[in-house]
Coordinates of C-alpha atoms in Angstrom, one line a residue:
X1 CA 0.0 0.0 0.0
X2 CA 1.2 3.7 -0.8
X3 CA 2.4 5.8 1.9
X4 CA 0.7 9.0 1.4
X5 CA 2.0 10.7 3.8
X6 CA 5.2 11.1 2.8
X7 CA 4.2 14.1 0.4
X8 CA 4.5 16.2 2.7
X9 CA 8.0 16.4 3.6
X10 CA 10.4 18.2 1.1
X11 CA 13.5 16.0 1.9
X12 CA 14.8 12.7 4.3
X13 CA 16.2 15.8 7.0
X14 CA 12.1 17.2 7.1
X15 CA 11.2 13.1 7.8
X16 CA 13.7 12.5 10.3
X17 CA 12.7 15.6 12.1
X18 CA 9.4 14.2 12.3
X19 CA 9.9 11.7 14.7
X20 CA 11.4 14.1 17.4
X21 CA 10.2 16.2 20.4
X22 CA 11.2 18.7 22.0
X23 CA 11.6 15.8 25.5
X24 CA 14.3 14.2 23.1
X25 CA 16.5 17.5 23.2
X26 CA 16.3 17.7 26.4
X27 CA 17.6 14.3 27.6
X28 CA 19.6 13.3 24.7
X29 CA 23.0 14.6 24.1
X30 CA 22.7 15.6 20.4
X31 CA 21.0 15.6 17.3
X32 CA 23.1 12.7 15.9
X33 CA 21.8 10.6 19.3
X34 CA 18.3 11.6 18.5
X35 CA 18.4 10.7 15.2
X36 CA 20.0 6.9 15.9
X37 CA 17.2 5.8 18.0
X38 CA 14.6 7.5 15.5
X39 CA 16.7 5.0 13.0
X40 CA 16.9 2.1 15.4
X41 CA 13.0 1.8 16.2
X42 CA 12.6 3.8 19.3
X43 CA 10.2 6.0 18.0
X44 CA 6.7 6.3 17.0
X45 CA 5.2 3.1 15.6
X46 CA 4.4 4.6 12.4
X47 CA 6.8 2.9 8.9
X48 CA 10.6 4.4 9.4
X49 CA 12.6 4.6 5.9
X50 CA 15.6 4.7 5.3
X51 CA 16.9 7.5 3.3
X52 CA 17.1 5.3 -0.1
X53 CA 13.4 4.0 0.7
X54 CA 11.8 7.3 1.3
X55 CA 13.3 8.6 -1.8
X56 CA 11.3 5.4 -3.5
X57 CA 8.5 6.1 -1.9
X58 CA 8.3 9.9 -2.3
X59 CA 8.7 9.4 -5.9
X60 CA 6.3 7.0 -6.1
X61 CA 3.5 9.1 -4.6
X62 CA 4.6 11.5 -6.5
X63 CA 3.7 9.9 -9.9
X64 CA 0.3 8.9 -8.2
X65 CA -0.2 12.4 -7.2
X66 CA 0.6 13.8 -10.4
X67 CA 1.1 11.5 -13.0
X68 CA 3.2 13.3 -16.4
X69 CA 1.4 12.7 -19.5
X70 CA 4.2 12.3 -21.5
X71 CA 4.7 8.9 -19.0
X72 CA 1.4 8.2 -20.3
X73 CA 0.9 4.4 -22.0
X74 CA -1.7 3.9 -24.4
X75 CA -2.9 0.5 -25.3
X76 CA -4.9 1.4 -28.1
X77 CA -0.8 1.3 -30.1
X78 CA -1.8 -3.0 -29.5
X79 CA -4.9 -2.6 -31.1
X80 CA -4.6 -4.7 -35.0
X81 CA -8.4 -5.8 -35.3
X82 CA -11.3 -4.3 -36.9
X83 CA -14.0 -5.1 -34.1
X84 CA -15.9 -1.6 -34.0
X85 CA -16.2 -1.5 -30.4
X86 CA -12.5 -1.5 -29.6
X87 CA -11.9 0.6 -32.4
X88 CA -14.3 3.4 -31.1
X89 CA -12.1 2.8 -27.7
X90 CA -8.9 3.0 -29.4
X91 CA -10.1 6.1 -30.8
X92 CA -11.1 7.9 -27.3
X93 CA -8.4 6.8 -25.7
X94 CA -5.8 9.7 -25.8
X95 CA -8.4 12.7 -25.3
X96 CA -9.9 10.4 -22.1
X97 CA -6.2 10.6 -20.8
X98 CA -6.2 13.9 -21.5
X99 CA -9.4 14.5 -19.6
X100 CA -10.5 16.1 -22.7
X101 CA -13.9 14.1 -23.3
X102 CA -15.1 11.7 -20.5
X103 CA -16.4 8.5 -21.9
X104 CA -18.9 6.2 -20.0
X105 CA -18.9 2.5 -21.5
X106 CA -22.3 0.4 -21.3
X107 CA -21.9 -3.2 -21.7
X108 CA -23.6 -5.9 -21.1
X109 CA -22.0 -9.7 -21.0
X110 CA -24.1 -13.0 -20.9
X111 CA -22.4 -15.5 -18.4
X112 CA -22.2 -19.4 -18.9
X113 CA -25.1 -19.6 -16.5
X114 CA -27.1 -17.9 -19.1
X115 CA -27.6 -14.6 -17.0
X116 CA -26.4 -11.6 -17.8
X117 CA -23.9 -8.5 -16.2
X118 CA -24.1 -5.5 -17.3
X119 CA -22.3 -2.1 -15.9
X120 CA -21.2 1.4 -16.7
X121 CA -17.7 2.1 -17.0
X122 CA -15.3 5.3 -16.4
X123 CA -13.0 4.6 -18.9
X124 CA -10.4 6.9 -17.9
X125 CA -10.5 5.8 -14.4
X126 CA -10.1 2.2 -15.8
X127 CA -6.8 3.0 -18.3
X128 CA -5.7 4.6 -14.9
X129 CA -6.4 1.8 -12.8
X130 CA -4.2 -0.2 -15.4
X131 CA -1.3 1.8 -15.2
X132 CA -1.1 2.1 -12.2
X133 CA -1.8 -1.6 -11.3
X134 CA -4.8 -1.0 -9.1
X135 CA -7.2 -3.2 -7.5
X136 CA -9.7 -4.9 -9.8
X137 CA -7.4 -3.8 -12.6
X138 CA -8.5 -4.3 -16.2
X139 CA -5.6 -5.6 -18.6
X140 CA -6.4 -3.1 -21.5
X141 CA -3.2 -3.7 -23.2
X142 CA -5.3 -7.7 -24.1
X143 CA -8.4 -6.2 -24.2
X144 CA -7.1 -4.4 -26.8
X145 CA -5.3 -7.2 -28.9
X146 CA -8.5 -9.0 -27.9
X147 CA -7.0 -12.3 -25.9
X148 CA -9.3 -10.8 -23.0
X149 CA -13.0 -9.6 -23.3
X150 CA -14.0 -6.3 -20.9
X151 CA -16.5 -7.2 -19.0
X152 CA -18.4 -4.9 -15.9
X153 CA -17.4 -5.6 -12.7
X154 CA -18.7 -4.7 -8.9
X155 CA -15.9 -2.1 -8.6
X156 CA -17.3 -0.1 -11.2
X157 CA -19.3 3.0 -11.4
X158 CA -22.1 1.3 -11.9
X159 CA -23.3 -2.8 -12.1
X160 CA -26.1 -5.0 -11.9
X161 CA -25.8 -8.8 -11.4
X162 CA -29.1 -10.1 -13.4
X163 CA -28.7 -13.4 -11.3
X164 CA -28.5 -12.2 -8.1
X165 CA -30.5 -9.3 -8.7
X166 CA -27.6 -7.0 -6.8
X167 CA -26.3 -4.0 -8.1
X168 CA -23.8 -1.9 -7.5
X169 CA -23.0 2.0 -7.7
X170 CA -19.2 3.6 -6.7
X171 CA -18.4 7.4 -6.7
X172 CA -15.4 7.6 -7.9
X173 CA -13.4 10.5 -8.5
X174 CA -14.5 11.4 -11.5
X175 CA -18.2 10.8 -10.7
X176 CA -21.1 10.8 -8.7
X177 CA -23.5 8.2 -9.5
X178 CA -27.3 10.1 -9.0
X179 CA -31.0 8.6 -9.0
X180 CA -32.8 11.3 -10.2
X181 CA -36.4 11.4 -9.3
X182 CA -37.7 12.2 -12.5
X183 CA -34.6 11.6 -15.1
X184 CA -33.4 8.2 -13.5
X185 CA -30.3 7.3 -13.3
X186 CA -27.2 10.1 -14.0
X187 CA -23.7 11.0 -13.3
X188 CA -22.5 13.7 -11.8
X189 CA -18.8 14.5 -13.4
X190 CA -16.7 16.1 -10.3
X191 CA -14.9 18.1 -12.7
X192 CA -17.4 20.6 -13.8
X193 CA -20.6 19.2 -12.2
X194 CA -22.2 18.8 -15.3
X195 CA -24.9 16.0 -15.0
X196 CA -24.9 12.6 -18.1
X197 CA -28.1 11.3 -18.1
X198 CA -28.2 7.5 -19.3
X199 CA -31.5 7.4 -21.0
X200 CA -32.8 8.3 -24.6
X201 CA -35.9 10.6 -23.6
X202 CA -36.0 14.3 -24.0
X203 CA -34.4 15.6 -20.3
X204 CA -33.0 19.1 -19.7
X205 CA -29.2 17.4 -19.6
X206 CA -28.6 15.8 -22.8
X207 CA -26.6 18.5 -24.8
X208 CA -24.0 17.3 -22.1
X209 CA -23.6 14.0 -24.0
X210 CA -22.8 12.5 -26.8
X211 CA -24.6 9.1 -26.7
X212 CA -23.2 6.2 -29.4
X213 CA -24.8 2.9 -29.9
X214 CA -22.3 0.7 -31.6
X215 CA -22.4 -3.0 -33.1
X216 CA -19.8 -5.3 -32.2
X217 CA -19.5 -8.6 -32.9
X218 CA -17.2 -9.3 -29.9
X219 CA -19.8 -7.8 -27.6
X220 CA -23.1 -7.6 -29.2
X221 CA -23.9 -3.6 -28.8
X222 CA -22.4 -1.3 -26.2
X223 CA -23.2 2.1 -25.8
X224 CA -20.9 5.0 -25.0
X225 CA -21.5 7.8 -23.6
X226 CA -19.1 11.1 -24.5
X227 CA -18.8 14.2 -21.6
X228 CA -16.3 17.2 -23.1
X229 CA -15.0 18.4 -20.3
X230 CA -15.6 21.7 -19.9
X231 CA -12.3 23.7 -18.0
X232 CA -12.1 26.4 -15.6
X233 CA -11.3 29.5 -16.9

């Protein structure tokens, strides 16, 4: 698991200082003493690092913090088919990374037991899930060259088990899932609170997406669901 808090401390000397007290200077000859038995355990019961660890660390929270998008990967580069579902993906991908346009995928996958799954997914949140090896992860790199299928999951923004009659709905950080009273279900992006409705009547929201109904013959129809972004000014 990350160690978050690290971000807040500049350099190794701000994390060392951390772990003393005013008490230690007062009963312990020096700095250097202080320091040893910070090293050697006597402390706080909190993680110590070594200087070479919290440098690993730091920069590792760093990236999660705020991830470079030239250190971006995109797996749509694996993508060789012609399947129209992954190619509409492929196609979203970079400006979804971008945080240009946020795309909602609606899929629905019939199980051996003859029931079905079906879900909405944050795509962006996914790829970023990927790269960053989260839990739940989807591989899109073989979703992609197509030697794994996406399917919805419980972790997702949205999903309904049609066997067990359970569903499941997850803010995340890019969204809020809403029940409206009168529109049914929405999401509320976090960036510029504009609602997406889901469903194809007339409702006061839909100039804030782009709603696509494509034909795949990996995964029968899925629907996506396009959000530009709009920036602060």
């Amino acid at each position: 698991m990350t160690d978050f808090s690290i971000a807040k401390f500049d350099n190794y000397q701000e994390y060392l200082h951390s772990f003393t007290t005013v008490e230690d200077f007062r009963y312990l000859p020096s700095y250097k003493t202080v320091t040893t038995l910070t090293k050697l355990g006597y402390r706080e019961h909190r993680s110590f690092y070594e200087e070479d660890e919290f440098l690993n660390v730091k920069k590792q929270v760093e990236q999660l913090l705020n991830p470079t998008v030239s250190a971006q990967i995109y797996y749509s580069q694996y993508f060789k088919g012609a399947d129209p579902a992954l190619w509409a993906l492929a196609e979203r991908e970079h400006v979804n990374v971008q945080q240009e346009i946020s795309t909602i995928i609606f899929l629905e996958i019939s199980g051996r037991s003859g029931f079905s799954k079906s879900g909405y997914i944050d795509f962006e949140a996914s790829l970023r899930n990927c790269r960053f090896k989260g839990p739940n992860a989807v591989d899109w790199r073989a979703v992609f060259e197509e030697r794994k299928m996406l399917q919805p999951q419980p972790s997702d923004i949205v999903f309904y088990d049609w066997r067990t009659r359970k569903i499941f709905a997850n803010d995340n950080d890019n969204y809020t899932v809403v029940a409206h009273p009168e529109h049914g279900l929405m999401f509320t992006h976090k960036g510029d609170h504009k609602n997406i409705p889901v469903t194809t009547k007339k409702n006061p929201f839909g100039s804030n997406v782009r709603r696509s109904m494509i034909r795949s013959e990996l995964y029968g129809f899925i629907i996506l669901y396009d959000h530009h972004v709009r920036k602060k000014t």
